[in-house]
Amino acid sequence: MAPNKLNPSGNSSLSSGSQAENGFISSFSLFPEKAVQELLQSPIQASDDHLIEFSEALRTVAKALRKVAEGKASAQAEAAEWKRKYELERTRNLQFEDKEKSCPEHRTDLDDVKTNNPAKQPILYNKANSNGKSEECCSKNGICSHEVLRDGKPNSNSKMVKKASFKLQWCCKGEQSDQHKHDIVSFERGNITTAERSSKQISLKWESCPQTVLILNKPNSVSVQILCADMIRWLRQQKKLHIYVEPRVKVDLLTESSYFNFVETWSDDKEILKLHTKVDLVITLGGDGTVLWAASMFKGPVPPIVPFSLGSLGFMTPFYSENYKECLDSILKGPISITLRHRLLCHVIRDAAKNEFETGEPILVLNEVTIDRGISSYLTNLECYCDNSFVTCVQGDGLILSTTSGSTAYSLAAGGSMVHPQVPGILFTPICPHSLSFRPLILPEHVTLRVQVPFNSRSPAWASFDGKDRKQLAPGDALVCSMAPWPVPTACLVDSTNDFLRSIHEGLHWNLRKTQSFDGPRES
């Protein structure tokens, strides 16, 4: 086909060959080229205007939907808070009634206690001292002295081992300071709970000798099994302690010798739930994984843990097994410095749930909870809320919600900061975010975090808790995390700060470099 030609008048005309082939003359040849361009551009311009108006309408709808989502999250968080306050108030009332029935001389004014905020105040009972006066709350210091537990009277038909009682106090270097006189934690049957957390060094002082010890050791290690047997024999012969071990460990011990018939264990999960009412002290033989396993066994209060380092890398295991006798002898006598390692309380809420309280079994984590994309090739899409406020939308490989004890674990590998374990806070660390401005956050410990998979997500997400118990989060599902009221108290070799700095120096070789030569160039 021959190309088009322009005649002298400026009109477009077809060649004769083209006319013969098509049998007609194009209508565009009757108009100037400029008129054709204007004709073609006019409907496109109108279409662009309609697209702009449609996009603006979509933006308005998106803003409205986001406001609705924030309002829903706010209402759900407020309902959950009221539910929690109601449960706390109900529990407190029941405990006061039980207290009045068992100890009439320690009755307190229930109406005065009800006026306190149950979400912030611990369960307080006045303690009568030797002068007959009761110790009152020291509100100006933000801490209170509470009644030390009293062991219940054992039933004549059952054997009961009394739990050891102890106090937790602030440690102050200056003897002139009276802060060390104030207890920061109260106990109910020896269970540690914290209402107001403190970053000060904490000391544990036994008020009665420990009677029962739980020993947990990592499996598949001959050296650890030999050490465990020697330690059990020494604790029984020299300290006259009752000893609990895991069922598999008891089988191994009895296979070795019938001498270990005195060792006790449990038969089902129901007995594990009551283990904290029997055990005064937990000894772990292994690395950080063994400490995590010990913490996961206790769904509520946790006895003090003495971690011995028998693993490849440990940030929570300051004690060495070579001199375990001297260490345990000092710990059983007390006082000792401890680190209260906070845990996260996690709930998975399915989209099919009728309300915020239809959740699965709560999960406690000591290191972190991770929400990632699993085997999917798509980016993770997560909407994050902090209390009643929208935080951000996470697009990347996932998100880490970590405790300060877990700051040297997965969060550190993902770019998070190292934080002292007694600093009360929650680390918000993205995993390979698809944004250069997405930096990690450290949020206060009193907030409640909600991570939800939106309905327009291309794929589900997966949540893992301390590296295990993976759960799938489908679009519409949510994960709610808050600080648990039951910390994990771990014994310190020196104190919490010294142990933390030593662990990052030895475990991570933090800031290890050659010293600059002193004989180089100097300023004149």
Coordinates of C-alpha atoms in Angstrom, one line a residue:
M1 CA 0.0 0.0 0.0
A2 CA 1.4 3.4 -1.0
P3 CA 1.7 6.1 1.7
N4 CA -0.7 9.0 2.1
K5 CA 0.1 12.2 0.4
L6 CA -0.9 15.8 1.2
N7 CA -2.3 17.9 -1.6
P8 CA -1.4 21.5 -2.1
S9 CA -4.5 22.7 -0.2
G10 CA -3.3 20.8 2.9
N11 CA -5.9 18.0 2.8
S12 CA -5.0 14.4 3.2
S13 CA -5.7 12.2 0.2
L14 CA -5.3 8.5 -0.6
S15 CA -3.3 7.2 -3.5
S16 CA -5.0 5.5 -6.4
G17 CA -3.7 2.2 -5.3
S18 CA -5.2 2.6 -1.9
Q19 CA -8.6 3.6 -3.4
A20 CA -8.5 0.5 -5.6
E21 CA -7.8 -1.7 -2.7
N22 CA -10.3 -0.3 -0.2
G23 CA -13.0 0.8 -2.6
F24 CA -13.7 4.1 -0.7
I25 CA -12.1 7.3 0.4
S26 CA -11.4 7.6 4.2
S27 CA -13.5 10.2 5.9
F28 CA -10.5 11.6 7.7
S29 CA -9.1 12.8 4.3
L30 CA -11.9 15.4 4.2
F31 CA -10.6 17.2 7.4
P32 CA -7.4 19.0 8.2
E33 CA -4.9 17.1 10.3
K34 CA -5.3 19.6 13.2
A35 CA -9.0 19.1 13.3
V36 CA -8.5 15.3 13.4
Q37 CA -6.1 15.7 16.5
E38 CA -8.6 17.9 18.3
L39 CA -11.4 15.4 17.6
L40 CA -9.4 12.6 19.0
Q41 CA -8.2 14.5 22.1
S42 CA -11.6 15.8 23.2
P43 CA -13.2 12.4 24.4
I44 CA -9.9 11.4 26.1
Q45 CA -9.8 14.7 28.1
A46 CA -13.4 14.1 29.2
S47 CA -12.5 10.5 30.2
D48 CA -9.6 11.8 32.3
D49 CA -11.9 14.2 34.1
H50 CA -14.2 11.3 35.0
L51 CA -11.3 9.2 36.2
I52 CA -10.1 12.0 38.4
E53 CA -13.6 12.4 39.9
F54 CA -13.9 8.6 40.4
S55 CA -10.4 8.4 42.1
E56 CA -11.3 11.3 44.4
A57 CA -14.5 9.5 45.3
L58 CA -12.6 6.3 46.1
R59 CA -10.2 8.3 48.3
T60 CA -13.2 9.7 50.2
V61 CA -14.6 6.2 50.6
A62 CA -11.2 4.8 51.8
K63 CA -11.0 7.6 54.4
A64 CA -14.5 6.8 55.6
L65 CA -13.7 3.1 55.8
R66 CA -10.5 3.8 57.8
K67 CA -12.4 5.9 60.3
V68 CA -15.0 3.2 60.7
A69 CA -12.2 0.6 61.2
E70 CA -10.5 2.9 63.8
G71 CA -13.9 3.4 65.5
K72 CA -14.5 -0.3 65.6
A73 CA -11.0 -1.0 67.0
S74 CA -11.6 1.7 69.7
A75 CA -14.9 0.3 70.7
Q76 CA -13.5 -3.2 70.9
A77 CA -10.5 -2.1 72.9
E78 CA -12.8 -0.2 75.3
A79 CA -15.1 -3.2 75.7
A80 CA -12.1 -5.4 76.4
E81 CA -10.8 -3.0 79.0
W82 CA -14.1 -2.8 80.8
K83 CA -14.3 -6.6 80.7
R84 CA -10.8 -6.9 82.2
K85 CA -11.7 -4.3 84.9
Y86 CA -14.8 -6.2 85.8
E87 CA -13.0 -9.5 86.0
L88 CA -10.3 -8.0 88.2
E89 CA -12.8 -6.4 90.5
R90 CA -14.7 -9.6 90.7
T91 CA -11.5 -11.5 91.5
R92 CA -10.6 -9.0 94.2
N93 CA -13.9 -9.2 95.9
L94 CA -13.8 -13.0 96.0
Q95 CA -10.3 -12.9 97.4
F96 CA -11.3 -10.4 100.1
E97 CA -14.3 -12.6 101.0
D98 CA -12.0 -15.6 101.3
K99 CA -9.5 -13.6 103.3
E100 CA -12.2 -12.4 105.8
K101 CA -13.5 -15.9 106.3
S102 CA -10.0 -17.3 106.9
C103 CA -8.4 -14.4 108.8
P104 CA -11.0 -12.2 110.5
E105 CA -8.3 -10.2 112.2
H106 CA -7.0 -8.9 108.9
R107 CA -10.2 -7.5 107.5
T108 CA -9.9 -4.3 105.6
D109 CA -12.4 -1.7 104.4
L110 CA -13.6 -3.2 101.1
D111 CA -15.3 0.0 100.0
D112 CA -12.0 1.9 100.2
V113 CA -10.3 -0.6 98.1
K114 CA -13.0 -0.6 95.4
T115 CA -12.4 3.0 94.8
N116 CA -8.9 2.2 93.4
N117 CA -8.3 1.5 89.8
P118 CA -8.2 -2.3 89.4
A119 CA -6.1 -2.1 86.3
K120 CA -3.3 -0.3 88.0
Q121 CA -3.5 -1.4 91.7
P122 CA -2.4 -4.7 93.0
I123 CA -4.4 -6.7 95.5
L124 CA -3.4 -5.3 98.8
Y125 CA -3.7 -6.6 102.3
N126 CA -2.4 -4.9 105.3
K127 CA 0.2 -6.6 107.3
A128 CA 0.4 -6.2 111.1
N129 CA 3.9 -5.7 112.4
S130 CA 5.4 -6.6 115.7
N131 CA 4.0 -3.4 117.3
G132 CA 0.5 -4.2 116.2
K133 CA 0.5 -1.4 113.5
S134 CA -0.3 -2.0 109.9
E135 CA 2.0 -1.1 107.1
E136 CA 0.2 1.3 104.8
C137 CA 0.8 1.9 101.1
C138 CA 3.6 4.3 100.2
S139 CA 1.8 5.9 97.2
K140 CA 4.4 8.7 96.9
N141 CA 7.1 6.2 95.9
G142 CA 4.7 4.3 93.6
I143 CA 5.3 1.1 95.5
C144 CA 3.5 -0.6 98.4
S145 CA 4.4 -3.0 101.2
H146 CA 2.0 -6.0 101.2
E147 CA 1.3 -9.0 103.3
V148 CA 3.7 -11.9 103.0
L149 CA 2.0 -15.2 102.2
R150 CA 0.9 -17.5 105.0
D151 CA 1.0 -21.2 104.3
G152 CA -2.4 -22.9 104.5
K153 CA -3.0 -25.6 107.1
P154 CA -2.3 -28.9 105.5
N155 CA -5.1 -31.4 105.2
S156 CA -4.8 -34.3 107.5
N157 CA -5.7 -36.7 104.7
S158 CA -3.2 -35.3 102.2
K159 CA 0.5 -34.5 102.1
M160 CA 1.3 -30.9 101.6
V161 CA 4.8 -29.3 101.3
K162 CA 4.8 -25.7 102.5
K163 CA 6.1 -23.2 100.1
A164 CA 8.9 -20.9 101.0
S165 CA 8.1 -17.3 101.5
F166 CA 10.2 -14.4 100.4
K167 CA 10.3 -10.7 99.7
L168 CA 11.3 -8.6 96.7
Q169 CA 12.9 -5.3 97.5
W170 CA 14.7 -2.5 95.8
C171 CA 18.4 -2.5 96.1
C172 CA 20.1 0.8 96.9
K173 CA 23.8 1.3 97.2
G174 CA 23.4 4.1 99.7
E175 CA 22.7 2.9 103.2
Q176 CA 21.1 6.2 104.1
S177 CA 18.3 5.7 101.6
D178 CA 15.1 4.1 102.9
Q179 CA 13.8 2.9 99.5
H180 CA 15.1 -0.6 100.2
K181 CA 12.5 -0.9 103.0
H182 CA 9.6 -0.8 100.6
D183 CA 8.4 -4.0 99.0
I184 CA 7.5 -3.7 95.3
V185 CA 5.6 -7.0 94.9
S186 CA 3.0 -8.9 96.9
F187 CA 2.4 -12.6 97.0
E188 CA -0.5 -14.9 97.1
R189 CA 0.7 -18.4 97.9
G190 CA 4.2 -17.3 96.8
N191 CA 3.2 -16.3 93.3
I192 CA 5.0 -13.2 91.9
T193 CA 2.8 -10.6 90.3
T194 CA 3.7 -7.0 89.4
A195 CA 1.3 -4.1 89.1
E196 CA 3.8 -1.3 88.8
R197 CA 7.1 -2.2 87.3
S198 CA 10.4 -0.8 88.2
S199 CA 13.7 -0.7 86.4
K200 CA 15.6 -0.6 89.7
Q201 CA 17.7 -3.6 90.7
I202 CA 15.6 -6.1 92.7
S203 CA 16.7 -8.4 95.5
L204 CA 15.1 -11.6 96.6
K205 CA 15.3 -12.4 100.3
W206 CA 14.0 -15.8 101.6
E207 CA 11.9 -15.6 104.8
S208 CA 11.7 -19.4 105.1
C209 CA 14.0 -22.0 103.6
P210 CA 13.1 -23.4 100.1
Q211 CA 11.7 -26.9 100.3
T212 CA 11.0 -28.0 96.7
V213 CA 13.1 -27.6 93.5
L214 CA 12.2 -28.3 89.9
I215 CA 15.1 -29.3 87.7
L216 CA 14.8 -28.9 83.9
N217 CA 17.5 -30.0 81.5
K218 CA 17.9 -30.0 77.7
P219 CA 17.5 -33.4 76.2
N220 CA 20.0 -35.5 74.1
S221 CA 23.1 -34.5 76.0
V222 CA 25.1 -37.0 78.0
S223 CA 27.1 -34.4 79.9
V224 CA 23.9 -32.6 81.0
Q225 CA 22.3 -35.9 82.2
I226 CA 25.4 -36.7 84.3
L227 CA 25.4 -33.2 85.8
C228 CA 21.6 -33.5 86.5
A229 CA 22.1 -36.7 88.4
D230 CA 25.0 -35.3 90.4
M231 CA 23.0 -32.2 91.3
I232 CA 19.9 -34.2 92.3
R233 CA 22.0 -36.4 94.6
W234 CA 23.8 -33.4 96.2
L235 CA 20.5 -31.4 96.7
R236 CA 18.9 -34.4 98.3
Q237 CA 21.8 -35.4 100.6
Q238 CA 23.1 -32.0 101.6
K239 CA 20.1 -29.8 101.4
K240 CA 17.2 -32.3 102.1
L241 CA 15.1 -30.8 99.3
H242 CA 12.1 -32.3 97.5
I243 CA 13.0 -32.6 93.8
Y244 CA 10.7 -32.6 90.7
V245 CA 11.9 -33.5 87.2
E246 CA 10.2 -34.1 83.9
P247 CA 8.7 -37.6 83.3
R248 CA 11.4 -38.6 80.7
V249 CA 14.2 -37.5 83.1
K250 CA 12.8 -39.7 85.9
V251 CA 12.7 -42.7 83.6
D252 CA 16.4 -42.1 82.7
L253 CA 17.3 -41.7 86.3
L254 CA 15.5 -44.9 87.4
T255 CA 17.2 -46.7 84.5
E256 CA 20.5 -45.6 85.9
S257 CA 19.8 -46.5 89.5
S258 CA 16.9 -47.2 91.9
Y259 CA 18.4 -44.7 94.3
F260 CA 16.4 -41.9 92.6
N261 CA 13.0 -43.3 93.7
F262 CA 12.5 -40.2 95.8
V263 CA 12.4 -38.0 92.6
E264 CA 8.9 -36.7 91.9
T265 CA 7.2 -35.9 88.6
W266 CA 3.8 -35.3 87.0
S267 CA 1.5 -37.4 84.9
D268 CA -0.7 -35.0 82.9
D269 CA -1.1 -31.3 82.0
K270 CA -3.5 -30.7 84.9
E271 CA -0.7 -31.3 87.4
I272 CA 1.6 -29.0 85.4
L273 CA -0.9 -26.1 85.9
K274 CA -0.6 -26.6 89.7
L275 CA 3.1 -27.0 89.6
H276 CA 3.7 -23.4 90.7
T277 CA 1.9 -24.1 94.0
K278 CA 4.5 -26.7 94.9
V279 CA 7.8 -25.5 93.6
D280 CA 9.9 -22.9 95.3
L281 CA 12.8 -22.8 92.8
V282 CA 13.4 -23.8 89.2
I283 CA 16.9 -24.9 88.0
T284 CA 17.6 -25.1 84.3
L285 CA 20.5 -26.9 82.7
G286 CA 21.0 -25.7 79.2
G287 CA 20.9 -22.5 77.1
D288 CA 18.3 -19.8 76.5
G289 CA 16.0 -22.4 74.9
T290 CA 15.8 -24.3 78.2
V291 CA 14.8 -21.1 80.0
L292 CA 12.1 -20.5 77.3
W293 CA 10.8 -24.0 77.9
A294 CA 10.8 -23.5 81.6
A295 CA 8.8 -20.3 81.3
S296 CA 6.3 -21.9 78.8
M297 CA 5.5 -24.6 81.4
F298 CA 4.0 -22.0 83.8
K299 CA 0.8 -20.4 82.3
G300 CA 0.5 -18.1 85.3
P301 CA 3.0 -17.2 88.1
V302 CA 6.5 -18.4 87.7
P303 CA 8.9 -19.4 90.6
P304 CA 12.4 -17.9 90.6
I305 CA 14.6 -19.5 88.0
V306 CA 18.3 -20.3 88.4
P307 CA 19.7 -20.8 84.8
F308 CA 23.0 -22.7 84.3
S309 CA 24.8 -22.2 81.0
L310 CA 25.2 -25.4 79.2
G311 CA 24.2 -24.3 75.7
S312 CA 26.0 -22.7 72.7
L313 CA 24.8 -19.2 73.3
G314 CA 23.1 -17.7 76.3
F315 CA 21.9 -14.3 77.2
M316 CA 19.8 -15.5 80.2
T317 CA 22.1 -18.1 81.6
P318 CA 24.7 -16.4 83.8
F319 CA 25.7 -19.3 86.1
Y320 CA 28.4 -21.8 85.3
S321 CA 27.9 -25.5 86.0
E322 CA 31.5 -26.1 87.1
N323 CA 30.8 -24.5 90.5
Y324 CA 27.1 -25.3 90.9
K325 CA 27.4 -26.2 94.5
E326 CA 28.7 -22.8 95.6
C327 CA 26.1 -21.0 93.4
L328 CA 23.2 -23.1 94.7
D329 CA 24.4 -22.8 98.3
S330 CA 24.5 -19.0 98.0
I331 CA 21.1 -18.9 96.3
L332 CA 19.3 -21.1 98.9
K333 CA 20.7 -18.9 101.7
G334 CA 19.9 -15.6 99.9
P335 CA 19.5 -12.7 99.4
I336 CA 20.1 -12.7 95.6
S337 CA 19.6 -10.3 92.8
I338 CA 17.0 -11.2 90.3
T339 CA 15.8 -9.9 86.9
L340 CA 12.0 -9.7 86.3
R341 CA 11.7 -10.6 82.7
H342 CA 8.3 -9.5 81.4
R343 CA 6.2 -11.7 79.1
L344 CA 3.6 -10.9 76.4
L345 CA 0.1 -12.3 76.7
C346 CA -1.3 -13.1 73.2
H347 CA -4.8 -13.9 71.9
V348 CA -5.8 -14.9 68.4
I349 CA -9.3 -13.6 67.5
R350 CA -10.9 -15.2 64.4
D351 CA -13.0 -13.3 62.0
A352 CA -15.9 -15.6 62.8
A353 CA -15.9 -14.7 66.5
K354 CA -19.0 -12.9 67.6
N355 CA -17.2 -10.6 70.0
E356 CA -13.7 -9.7 71.3
F357 CA -13.8 -12.3 74.0
E358 CA -14.3 -15.4 71.8
T359 CA -10.6 -16.2 71.6
G360 CA -8.5 -19.3 71.8
E361 CA -6.3 -20.3 74.7
P362 CA -4.0 -17.4 75.7
I363 CA -0.3 -17.8 74.8
L364 CA 2.5 -16.4 76.9
V365 CA 5.8 -15.6 75.2
L366 CA 9.1 -14.6 76.8
N367 CA 11.1 -13.5 73.7
E368 CA 8.8 -12.5 70.8
V369 CA 5.7 -13.2 68.7
T370 CA 6.4 -13.1 65.0
I371 CA 3.8 -12.5 62.2
D372 CA 5.3 -13.4 58.8
R373 CA 4.2 -14.4 55.3
G374 CA 5.1 -18.1 55.7
I375 CA 5.6 -19.9 52.4
S376 CA 3.7 -17.2 50.4
S377 CA 5.5 -15.2 47.8
Y378 CA 3.4 -12.1 48.4
L379 CA 4.2 -9.3 50.8
T380 CA 2.6 -9.5 54.2
N381 CA -0.2 -7.0 54.6
L382 CA -0.9 -6.1 58.3
E383 CA -2.9 -3.3 59.9
C384 CA -1.5 -2.4 63.3
Y385 CA -3.3 -0.6 66.1
C386 CA -2.0 0.6 69.5
D387 CA -4.9 1.0 72.0
N388 CA -7.3 3.2 70.2
S389 CA -4.8 4.6 67.6
F390 CA -3.9 3.4 64.1
V391 CA -0.1 2.8 64.0
T392 CA 0.7 1.8 60.4
C393 CA 0.1 -0.8 57.7
V394 CA 3.0 -3.3 57.5
Q395 CA 4.0 -4.4 54.0
G396 CA 7.1 -6.6 53.9
D397 CA 8.2 -10.0 55.2
G398 CA 6.4 -9.5 58.6
L399 CA 6.5 -7.9 62.0
I400 CA 8.1 -8.8 65.4
L401 CA 6.5 -7.9 68.7
S402 CA 9.2 -8.5 71.2
T403 CA 9.8 -8.1 75.0
T404 CA 13.0 -6.4 76.2
S405 CA 14.4 -9.9 77.1
G406 CA 13.9 -10.8 73.5
S407 CA 15.6 -7.7 72.2
T408 CA 18.8 -9.6 71.6
A409 CA 17.1 -12.4 69.7
Y410 CA 15.1 -12.1 66.4
S411 CA 14.4 -8.4 66.9
L412 CA 18.1 -7.6 67.0
A413 CA 18.6 -9.6 63.8
A414 CA 15.8 -7.6 62.1
G415 CA 17.4 -4.3 63.0
G416 CA 15.9 -3.6 66.4
S417 CA 17.7 -2.1 69.3
M418 CA 19.2 -4.0 72.3
V419 CA 17.3 -3.1 75.5
H420 CA 18.0 -3.8 79.1
P421 CA 15.6 -6.6 80.1
Q422 CA 14.2 -4.7 83.1
V423 CA 13.1 -1.7 80.9
P424 CA 9.3 -2.0 80.7
G425 CA 8.4 -1.8 77.1
I426 CA 7.3 -3.7 73.9
L427 CA 9.5 -3.6 70.8
F428 CA 7.8 -3.1 67.4
T429 CA 10.2 -4.3 64.8
P430 CA 9.4 -4.8 61.0
I431 CA 11.0 -7.6 59.1
C432 CA 12.4 -6.4 55.7
P433 CA 9.8 -3.7 55.3
H434 CA 9.0 -2.4 51.8
S435 CA 9.8 1.1 52.9
L436 CA 13.1 2.8 53.8
S437 CA 11.4 5.0 56.4
F438 CA 9.9 2.2 58.4
R439 CA 12.0 2.2 61.5
P440 CA 11.6 0.1 64.7
L441 CA 9.6 1.5 67.7
I442 CA 9.7 0.9 71.4
L443 CA 6.3 1.3 73.0
P444 CA 5.3 1.5 76.7
E445 CA 4.4 -1.6 78.5
H446 CA 0.9 -0.7 79.4
V447 CA -0.4 -0.5 75.8
T448 CA -2.4 -3.2 74.0
L449 CA -1.3 -4.0 70.4
R450 CA -3.7 -5.4 67.8
V451 CA -2.4 -6.7 64.5
Q452 CA -5.0 -7.6 61.9
V453 CA -4.9 -9.2 58.5
P454 CA -7.1 -7.0 56.2
F455 CA -9.8 -8.5 54.0
N456 CA -8.0 -7.3 50.9
S457 CA -4.8 -9.2 51.8
R458 CA -3.5 -11.4 48.9
S459 CA -2.5 -14.2 51.3
P460 CA -2.8 -15.2 54.9
A461 CA -0.2 -14.6 57.6
W462 CA 1.4 -16.9 60.1
A463 CA 2.1 -16.2 63.8
S464 CA 4.7 -18.0 65.8
F465 CA 5.2 -17.6 69.6
D466 CA 8.8 -17.9 70.8
G467 CA 9.6 -19.8 67.5
K468 CA 6.9 -22.4 67.9
D469 CA 3.1 -23.0 68.0
R470 CA 2.6 -21.5 64.5
K471 CA -1.0 -20.4 63.8
Q472 CA -2.4 -19.2 60.5
L473 CA -4.1 -15.8 60.4
A474 CA -6.6 -15.6 57.6
P475 CA -8.0 -12.3 56.3
G476 CA -10.1 -10.8 59.0
D477 CA -8.2 -12.5 61.8
A478 CA -6.4 -10.5 64.4
L479 CA -3.7 -11.0 67.0
V480 CA -3.9 -9.0 70.3
C481 CA -0.8 -8.6 72.5
S482 CA -0.4 -7.0 75.9
M483 CA 2.1 -7.2 78.8
A484 CA 1.3 -10.3 81.0
P485 CA 1.0 -9.7 84.8
W486 CA 3.3 -12.7 85.5
P487 CA 7.0 -12.0 84.9
V488 CA 9.7 -14.6 84.8
P489 CA 12.1 -14.0 87.7
T490 CA 15.7 -15.1 86.9
A491 CA 18.5 -15.1 89.3
C492 CA 21.6 -12.9 88.6
L493 CA 25.2 -13.9 89.0
V494 CA 26.1 -10.3 90.0
D495 CA 23.1 -8.0 89.1
S496 CA 20.8 -7.5 86.1
T497 CA 22.9 -4.7 84.5
N498 CA 26.3 -6.5 85.0
D499 CA 24.9 -9.8 83.6
F500 CA 23.2 -8.0 80.6
L501 CA 26.4 -6.2 79.6
R502 CA 28.5 -9.3 80.1
S503 CA 26.2 -11.3 77.9
I504 CA 26.3 -8.9 74.9
H505 CA 30.1 -8.5 75.3
E506 CA 30.7 -12.3 75.4
G507 CA 27.8 -13.5 73.3
L508 CA 27.8 -10.8 70.5
H509 CA 31.3 -9.4 70.8
W510 CA 29.6 -6.1 70.9
N511 CA 31.8 -3.2 69.7
L512 CA 34.9 -5.3 69.7
R513 CA 37.7 -3.7 67.6
K514 CA 41.4 -3.1 67.7
T515 CA 42.5 -0.1 69.8
Q516 CA 43.8 2.8 67.9
S517 CA 47.5 3.2 68.0
F518 CA 48.8 5.9 70.4
D519 CA 51.9 6.7 68.3
G520 CA 50.0 8.0 65.3
P521 CA 49.6 11.7 64.2
R522 CA 48.5 14.1 66.9
E523 CA 47.0 17.5 66.9
S524 CA 49.6 20.3 67.3

